[in-house]
PDB file of C-alpha atoms in Angstrom:
ATOM      1  CA  UNK U   1      -6.407 -30.792  17.968  1.00 62.00           C
ATOM      2  CA  UNK U   2      -8.972 -30.926  15.141  1.00 71.00           C
ATOM      3  CA  UNK U   3     -11.606 -29.380  17.409  1.00 72.00           C
ATOM      4  CA  UNK U   4      -9.224 -26.583  18.407  1.00 64.00           C
ATOM      5  CA  UNK U   5      -8.448 -25.856  14.765  1.00 67.00           C
ATOM      6  CA  UNK U   6     -12.168 -25.713  13.920  1.00 73.00           C
ATOM      7  CA  UNK U   7     -12.767 -23.360  16.838  1.00 66.00           C
ATOM      8  CA  UNK U   8      -9.961 -21.125  15.648  1.00 65.00           C
ATOM      9  CA  UNK U   9     -11.388 -21.106  12.112  1.00 71.00           C
ATOM     10  CA  UNK U  10     -14.839 -20.161  13.399  1.00 72.00           C
ATOM     11  CA  UNK U  11     -13.377 -17.372  15.532  1.00 64.00           C
ATOM     12  CA  UNK U  12     -11.361 -16.099  12.564  1.00 67.00           C
ATOM     13  CA  UNK U  13     -14.477 -15.899  10.395  1.00 72.00           C
ATOM     14  CA  UNK U  14     -16.488 -14.297  13.220  1.00 66.00           C
ATOM     15  CA  UNK U  15     -13.893 -11.584  13.830  1.00 64.00           C
ATOM     16  CA  UNK U  16     -13.650 -11.008  10.069  1.00 67.00           C
ATOM     17  CA  UNK U  17     -17.421 -10.464   9.843  1.00 68.00           C
ATOM     18  CA  UNK U  18     -17.329  -8.068  12.803  1.00 60.00           C
ATOM     19  CA  UNK U  19     -14.457  -6.110  11.236  1.00 58.00           C
ATOM     20  CA  UNK U  20     -16.402  -5.804   7.966  1.00 61.00           C
ATOM     21  CA  UNK U  21     -19.472  -4.605   9.867  1.00 59.00           C
ATOM     22  CA  UNK U  22     -17.420  -1.992  11.717  1.00 53.00           C
ATOM     23  CA  UNK U  23     -16.722  -0.338   8.376  1.00 55.00           C
ATOM     24  CA  UNK U  24     -13.889   0.869   6.183  1.00 55.00           C
ATOM     25  CA  UNK U  25     -12.832   3.780   8.357  1.00 49.00           C
ATOM     26  CA  UNK U  26     -11.435   1.375  10.947  1.00 50.00           C
ATOM     27  CA  UNK U  27      -9.256  -0.455   8.464  1.00 51.00           C
ATOM     28  CA  UNK U  28      -7.050   2.378   7.200  1.00 52.00           C
ATOM     29  CA  UNK U  29      -4.503   0.698   4.898  1.00 50.00           C
ATOM     30  CA  UNK U  30      -5.609  -2.896   5.559  1.00 58.00           C
ATOM     31  CA  UNK U  31      -8.482  -4.963   4.278  1.00 60.00           C
ATOM     32  CA  UNK U  32     -10.621  -6.721   6.870  1.00 63.00           C
ATOM     33  CA  UNK U  33      -8.943 -10.091   6.439  1.00 60.00           C
ATOM     34  CA  UNK U  34      -5.479  -8.482   6.643  1.00 64.00           C
ATOM     35  CA  UNK U  35      -6.315  -7.012  10.031  1.00 67.00           C
ATOM     36  CA  UNK U  36      -7.972 -10.177  11.322  1.00 69.00           C
ATOM     37  CA  UNK U  37      -4.962 -12.226  10.258  1.00 68.00           C
ATOM     38  CA  UNK U  38      -2.611  -9.921  12.166  1.00 67.00           C
ATOM     39  CA  UNK U  39      -4.767 -10.146  15.290  1.00 73.00           C
ATOM     40  CA  UNK U  40      -4.975 -13.921  15.175  1.00 70.00           C
ATOM     41  CA  UNK U  41      -1.311 -14.416  14.367  1.00 61.00           C
ATOM     42  CA  UNK U  42      -0.472 -12.316  17.425  1.00 65.00           C
ATOM     43  CA  UNK U  43      -2.808 -14.450  19.513  1.00 69.00           C
ATOM     44  CA  UNK U  44      -1.346 -17.695  18.193  1.00 61.00           C
ATOM     45  CA  UNK U  45       2.241 -16.509  18.681  1.00 53.00           C
ATOM     46  CA  UNK U  46       1.430 -15.539  22.264  1.00 57.00           C
ATOM     47  CA  UNK U  47      -0.180 -18.940  22.671  1.00 58.00           C
ATOM     48  CA  UNK U  48       3.158 -20.553  21.887  1.00 49.00           C
ATOM     49  CA  UNK U  49       4.387 -19.125  25.176  1.00 47.00           C
ATOM     50  CA  UNK U  50       1.273 -19.802  27.260  1.00 54.00           C
ATOM     51  CA  UNK U  51       0.082 -23.203  26.089  1.00 53.00           C
ATOM     52  CA  UNK U  52       1.785 -26.422  27.056  1.00 54.00           C
ATOM     53  CA  UNK U  53       2.040 -27.709  23.506  1.00 61.00           C
ATOM     54  CA  UNK U  54       4.288 -25.745  21.145  1.00 58.00           C
ATOM     55  CA  UNK U  55       2.993 -28.047  18.394  1.00 67.00           C
ATOM     56  CA  UNK U  56      -0.521 -26.768  19.056  1.00 69.00           C
ATOM     57  CA  UNK U  57       0.621 -23.169  18.531  1.00 63.00           C
ATOM     58  CA  UNK U  58       2.318 -24.115  15.242  1.00 65.00           C
ATOM     59  CA  UNK U  59      -0.919 -25.729  14.003  1.00 73.00           C
ATOM     60  CA  UNK U  60      -2.848 -22.579  14.922  1.00 69.00           C
ATOM     61  CA  UNK U  61      -0.446 -20.325  13.026  1.00 65.00           C
ATOM     62  CA  UNK U  62      -0.521 -22.568   9.952  1.00 70.00           C
ATOM     63  CA  UNK U  63      -4.328 -22.668  10.080  1.00 75.00           C
ATOM     64  CA  UNK U  64      -4.464 -18.868  10.108  1.00 70.00           C
ATOM     65  CA  UNK U  65      -2.076 -18.726   7.164  1.00 72.00           C
ATOM     66  CA  UNK U  66      -4.217 -21.164   5.191  1.00 79.00           C
ATOM     67  CA  UNK U  67      -7.405 -19.229   5.993  1.00 77.00           C
ATOM     68  CA  UNK U  68      -5.730 -16.018   4.864  1.00 74.00           C
ATOM     69  CA  UNK U  69      -4.660 -17.566   1.558  1.00 77.00           C
ATOM     70  CA  UNK U  70      -8.159 -18.950   0.991  1.00 82.00           C
ATOM     71  CA  UNK U  71      -9.727 -15.531   1.597  1.00 75.00           C
ATOM     72  CA  UNK U  72      -7.123 -13.905  -0.657  1.00 74.00           C
ATOM     73  CA  UNK U  73      -8.008 -16.306  -3.459  1.00 79.00           C
ATOM     74  CA  UNK U  74     -11.742 -15.886  -2.927  1.00 79.00           C
ATOM     75  CA  UNK U  75     -11.339 -12.096  -3.028  1.00 72.00           C
ATOM     76  CA  UNK U  76     -10.236 -12.453  -6.668  1.00 76.00           C
ATOM     77  CA  UNK U  77     -13.591 -13.961  -7.615  1.00 73.00           C
ATOM     78  CA  UNK U  78     -15.896 -11.315  -9.054  1.00 65.00           C
ATOM     79  CA  UNK U  79     -18.956 -12.124  -6.946  1.00 72.00           C
ATOM     80  CA  UNK U  80     -17.040 -12.443  -3.683  1.00 74.00           C
ATOM     81  CA  UNK U  81     -14.768  -9.410  -4.035  1.00 72.00           C
ATOM     82  CA  UNK U  82     -17.342  -6.966  -2.696  1.00 72.00           C
ATOM     83  CA  UNK U  83     -18.139  -9.268   0.246  1.00 73.00           C
ATOM     84  CA  UNK U  84     -14.549  -9.912   1.322  1.00 70.00           C
ATOM     85  CA  UNK U  85     -12.825  -6.643   0.430  1.00 71.00           C
ATOM     86  CA  UNK U  86     -15.763  -4.262   0.122  1.00 76.00           C
ATOM     87  CA  UNK U  87     -16.758  -1.707  -2.490  1.00 81.00           C
ATOM     88  CA  UNK U  88     -15.884   1.967  -3.001  1.00 88.00           C
ATOM     89  CA  UNK U  89     -18.494   4.350  -1.609  1.00 91.00           C
ATOM     90  CA  UNK U  90     -19.185   7.796  -3.066  1.00 93.00           C
ATOM     91  CA  UNK U  91     -19.235  10.505  -0.383  1.00 94.00           C
ATOM     92  CA  UNK U  92     -19.295  13.574  -2.648  1.00 95.00           C
ATOM     93  CA  UNK U  93     -20.817  13.626  -6.134  1.00 94.00           C
ATOM     94  CA  UNK U  94     -20.770  16.677  -8.424  1.00 93.00           C
ATOM     95  CA  UNK U  95     -19.990  18.961  -5.482  1.00 92.00           C
ATOM     96  CA  UNK U  96     -22.755  17.604  -3.244  1.00 93.00           C
ATOM     97  CA  UNK U  97     -22.335  15.459  -0.130  1.00 94.00           C
ATOM     98  CA  UNK U  98     -24.175  12.121  -0.176  1.00 93.00           C
ATOM     99  CA  UNK U  99     -25.557  12.231   3.372  1.00 93.00           C
ATOM    100  CA  UNK U 100     -27.059   8.736   3.340  1.00 93.00           C
ATOM    101  CA  UNK U 101     -23.652   7.228   2.570  1.00 92.00           C
ATOM    102  CA  UNK U 102     -22.038   9.171   5.418  1.00 90.00           C
ATOM    103  CA  UNK U 103     -24.648   7.801   7.823  1.00 90.00           C
ATOM    104  CA  UNK U 104     -24.314   4.290   6.432  1.00 88.00           C
ATOM    105  CA  UNK U 105     -20.548   4.318   7.007  1.00 85.00           C
ATOM    106  CA  UNK U 106     -20.749   6.257  10.291  1.00 83.00           C
ATOM    107  CA  UNK U 107     -18.356   8.773   8.745  1.00 84.00           C
ATOM    108  CA  UNK U 108     -18.718  12.248  10.221  1.00 86.00           C
ATOM    109  CA  UNK U 109     -19.016  15.427   8.196  1.00 90.00           C
ATOM    110  CA  UNK U 110     -16.103  16.887  10.162  1.00 89.00           C
ATOM    111  CA  UNK U 111     -13.841  13.994   9.127  1.00 86.00           C
ATOM    112  CA  UNK U 112     -14.857  14.345   5.496  1.00 91.00           C
ATOM    113  CA  UNK U 113     -14.269  18.110   5.379  1.00 93.00           C
ATOM    114  CA  UNK U 114     -10.917  17.703   7.122  1.00 91.00           C
ATOM    115  CA  UNK U 115      -9.815  15.061   4.620  1.00 90.00           C
ATOM    116  CA  UNK U 116     -10.763  17.006   1.487  1.00 93.00           C
ATOM    117  CA  UNK U 117      -9.075  20.125   2.907  1.00 94.00           C
ATOM    118  CA  UNK U 118      -5.890  18.068   3.199  1.00 93.00           C
ATOM    119  CA  UNK U 119      -6.194  17.466  -0.560  1.00 91.00           C
ATOM    120  CA  UNK U 120      -6.350  21.238  -1.091  1.00 92.00           C
ATOM    121  CA  UNK U 121     -10.111  21.611  -1.535  1.00 92.00           C
ATOM    122  CA  UNK U 122     -11.659  23.786   1.204  1.00 91.00           C
ATOM    123  CA  UNK U 123     -14.840  24.140  -0.895  1.00 93.00           C
ATOM    124  CA  UNK U 124     -16.666  20.868  -1.598  1.00 92.00           C
ATOM    125  CA  UNK U 125     -18.263  22.418  -4.694  1.00 93.00           C
ATOM    126  CA  UNK U 126     -14.840  22.176  -6.332  1.00 94.00           C
ATOM    127  CA  UNK U 127     -14.948  18.381  -6.029  1.00 95.00           C
ATOM    128  CA  UNK U 128     -16.391  16.141  -8.737  1.00 94.00           C
ATOM    129  CA  UNK U 129     -16.126  12.973  -6.657  1.00 95.00           C
ATOM    130  CA  UNK U 130     -14.830  11.982  -3.231  1.00 94.00           C
ATOM    131  CA  UNK U 131     -14.763   8.216  -2.819  1.00 95.00           C
ATOM    132  CA  UNK U 132     -14.085   6.144   0.284  1.00 91.00           C
ATOM    133  CA  UNK U 133     -12.048   3.176  -0.931  1.00 87.00           C
ATOM    134  CA  UNK U 134     -12.251  -0.350   0.557  1.00 81.00           C
ATOM    135  CA  UNK U 135      -8.926   0.205   2.369  1.00 76.00           C
ATOM    136  CA  UNK U 136     -10.317   3.217   4.244  1.00 80.00           C
ATOM    137  CA  UNK U 137      -8.556   5.859   2.152  1.00 85.00           C
ATOM    138  CA  UNK U 138     -10.423   8.682   0.428  1.00 91.00           C
ATOM    139  CA  UNK U 139      -9.818   9.471  -3.253  1.00 93.00           C
ATOM    140  CA  UNK U 140     -10.634  13.027  -4.328  1.00 94.00           C
ATOM    141  CA  UNK U 141     -11.288  13.911  -7.976  1.00 93.00           C
ATOM    142  CA  UNK U 142     -11.565  17.661  -8.648  1.00 94.00           C
ATOM    143  CA  UNK U 143     -13.799  19.196 -11.284  1.00 92.00           C
ATOM    144  CA  UNK U 144     -12.270  19.488 -14.747  1.00 86.00           C
ATOM    145  CA  UNK U 145     -11.636  23.233 -14.567  1.00 85.00           C
ATOM    146  CA  UNK U 146      -9.631  22.767 -11.350  1.00 85.00           C
ATOM    147  CA  UNK U 147      -7.399  19.908 -12.420  1.00 84.00           C
ATOM    148  CA  UNK U 148      -3.694  20.759 -12.778  1.00 82.00           C
ATOM    149  CA  UNK U 149      -2.560  21.568 -16.301  1.00 80.00           C
ATOM    150  CA  UNK U 150      -0.517  18.894 -18.041  1.00 80.00           C
ATOM    151  CA  UNK U 151       1.788  19.193 -21.083  1.00 81.00           C
ATOM    152  CA  UNK U 152      -0.895  17.343 -23.049  1.00 80.00           C
ATOM    153  CA  UNK U 153      -3.417  20.105 -22.258  1.00 78.00           C
ATOM    154  CA  UNK U 154      -0.984  22.647 -23.735  1.00 81.00           C
ATOM    155  CA  UNK U 155      -0.101  20.440 -26.718  1.00 83.00           C
ATOM    156  CA  UNK U 156       3.508  20.235 -25.546  1.00 85.00           C
ATOM    157  CA  UNK U 157       5.465  17.190 -26.662  1.00 81.00           C
ATOM    158  CA  UNK U 158       7.628  16.042 -23.736  1.00 78.00           C
ATOM    159  CA  UNK U 159      10.625  13.780 -23.985  1.00 77.00           C
ATOM    160  CA  UNK U 160      11.193  10.841 -21.673  1.00 72.00           C
ATOM    161  CA  UNK U 161      13.519  11.956 -18.854  1.00 73.00           C
ATOM    162  CA  UNK U 162      14.477   8.496 -17.664  1.00 75.00           C
ATOM    163  CA  UNK U 163      13.868   6.522 -14.480  1.00 82.00           C
ATOM    164  CA  UNK U 164      16.558   6.780 -11.763  1.00 87.00           C
ATOM    165  CA  UNK U 165      17.837   3.306 -10.892  1.00 90.00           C
ATOM    166  CA  UNK U 166      19.689   2.904  -7.602  1.00 92.00           C
ATOM    167  CA  UNK U 167      23.113   1.304  -8.013  1.00 92.00           C
ATOM    168  CA  UNK U 168      24.599   2.059  -4.582  1.00 92.00           C
ATOM    169  CA  UNK U 169      22.708   2.554  -1.327  1.00 91.00           C
ATOM    170  CA  UNK U 170      24.598   3.296   1.901  1.00 89.00           C
ATOM    171  CA  UNK U 171      27.861   1.940   0.554  1.00 89.00           C
ATOM    172  CA  UNK U 172      26.405  -1.284  -0.851  1.00 90.00           C
ATOM    173  CA  UNK U 173      26.056  -2.216  -4.514  1.00 91.00           C
ATOM    174  CA  UNK U 174      22.540  -3.075  -5.701  1.00 90.00           C
ATOM    175  CA  UNK U 175      23.444  -6.106  -7.824  1.00 89.00           C
ATOM    176  CA  UNK U 176      19.901  -6.771  -9.052  1.00 89.00           C
ATOM    177  CA  UNK U 177      19.652  -3.244 -10.436  1.00 89.00           C
ATOM    178  CA  UNK U 178      23.008  -3.604 -12.162  1.00 90.00           C
ATOM    179  CA  UNK U 179      21.710  -6.729 -13.878  1.00 88.00           C
ATOM    180  CA  UNK U 180      18.576  -4.808 -14.846  1.00 86.00           C
ATOM    181  CA  UNK U 181      20.628  -2.378 -16.946  1.00 86.00           C
ATOM    182  CA  UNK U 182      23.052  -5.078 -18.170  1.00 88.00           C
ATOM    183  CA  UNK U 183      26.051  -3.615 -16.366  1.00 89.00           C
ATOM    184  CA  UNK U 184      28.765  -5.308 -14.293  1.00 91.00           C
ATOM    185  CA  UNK U 185      30.314  -4.383 -10.955  1.00 92.00           C
ATOM    186  CA  UNK U 186      33.573  -3.737 -12.810  1.00 92.00           C
ATOM    187  CA  UNK U 187      31.802  -1.153 -14.976  1.00 91.00           C
ATOM    188  CA  UNK U 188      30.378   0.533 -11.880  1.00 92.00           C
ATOM    189  CA  UNK U 189      33.741   0.637 -10.087  1.00 92.00           C
ATOM    190  CA  UNK U 190      35.334   2.119 -13.194  1.00 92.00           C
ATOM    191  CA  UNK U 191      32.631   4.801 -13.430  1.00 90.00           C
ATOM    192  CA  UNK U 192      33.146   5.655  -9.767  1.00 92.00           C
ATOM    193  CA  UNK U 193      36.895   5.964 -10.279  1.00 92.00           C
ATOM    194  CA  UNK U 194      36.323   8.295 -13.226  1.00 90.00           C
ATOM    195  CA  UNK U 195      34.182  10.457 -10.940  1.00 88.00           C
ATOM    196  CA  UNK U 196      36.881  10.514  -8.263  1.00 90.00           C
ATOM    197  CA  UNK U 197      35.383   7.941  -5.877  1.00 91.00           C
ATOM    198  CA  UNK U 198      37.640   5.050  -4.900  1.00 89.00           C
ATOM    199  CA  UNK U 199      35.913   3.679  -1.793  1.00 90.00           C
ATOM    200  CA  UNK U 200      32.320   2.381  -1.772  1.00 89.00           C
ATOM    201  CA  UNK U 201      32.021   3.112   1.935  1.00 90.00           C
ATOM    202  CA  UNK U 202      32.241   6.835   1.179  1.00 91.00           C
ATOM    203  CA  UNK U 203      29.178   6.729  -1.087  1.00 93.00           C
ATOM    204  CA  UNK U 204      25.745   7.264   0.425  1.00 93.00           C
ATOM    205  CA  UNK U 205      23.702   7.016  -2.767  1.00 94.00           C
ATOM    206  CA  UNK U 206      24.398   6.593  -6.476  1.00 93.00           C
ATOM    207  CA  UNK U 207      21.988   6.151  -9.353  1.00 93.00           C
ATOM    208  CA  UNK U 208      21.815   6.059 -13.123  1.00 91.00           C
ATOM    209  CA  UNK U 209      18.886   6.939 -15.377  1.00 84.00           C
ATOM    210  CA  UNK U 210      17.697   4.130 -17.610  1.00 70.00           C
ATOM    211  CA  UNK U 211      17.945   6.254 -20.767  1.00 67.00           C
ATOM    212  CA  UNK U 212      21.549   7.423 -20.317  1.00 71.00           C
ATOM    213  CA  UNK U 213      24.789   6.058 -18.850  1.00 73.00           C
ATOM    214  CA  UNK U 214      25.628   9.096 -16.716  1.00 80.00           C
ATOM    215  CA  UNK U 215      26.198   8.145 -13.074  1.00 88.00           C
ATOM    216  CA  UNK U 216      25.069  10.529 -10.315  1.00 90.00           C
ATOM    217  CA  UNK U 217      26.811  10.120  -6.955  1.00 92.00           C
ATOM    218  CA  UNK U 218      25.982  11.472  -3.487  1.00 94.00           C
ATOM    219  CA  UNK U 219      28.837  10.890  -1.007  1.00 91.00           C
ATOM    220  CA  UNK U 220      28.463  10.849   2.758  1.00 88.00           C
ATOM    221  CA  UNK U 221      28.716  14.374   4.158  1.00 83.00           C
TER     222      UNK U 221
END
């Protein structure tokens, strides 16, 4: 059993290294160790059906979980973060494509142009930076003169409009959210009655903003 666990650990690390070498574009929303963990958990779960010892499969799954937690902890260490998770890579800088980084990541020009167009920038000269993040996503930062105007740019003082907090979703009361605003179920029922709603099952969605006590209700159609 110890030998099997060591073999599994070695395979886990090997697959992790291979995934890191394959690059960020493969990972999409996962880090390398996220993806490796999913693969190995699937293998171990399938092993529970195929192997004679169910206990062996349980040990494998627990070993994978422990390895994942170890890698997660190590990824918080400054020196190991770039090794385990990776580092952001600049693909466009001051409107110019960094060709060497595209080649290094095996990221095609067509993919890059398609991605920045999806952000609304058909001309790369309008882009200050385009960065490939460790999770495989691209962040696009436009040049200053092309950034959307904000109230701050126009010296407009905006008031806080409040955060909508869900109190009812598909006929069910969100008790944790009620506690968040220091309200009781009795208060909610009373507010519903005042708005002409007497049956929770008829309510699809209801929310309140955290700066006011006005309840907004959307019944089932």
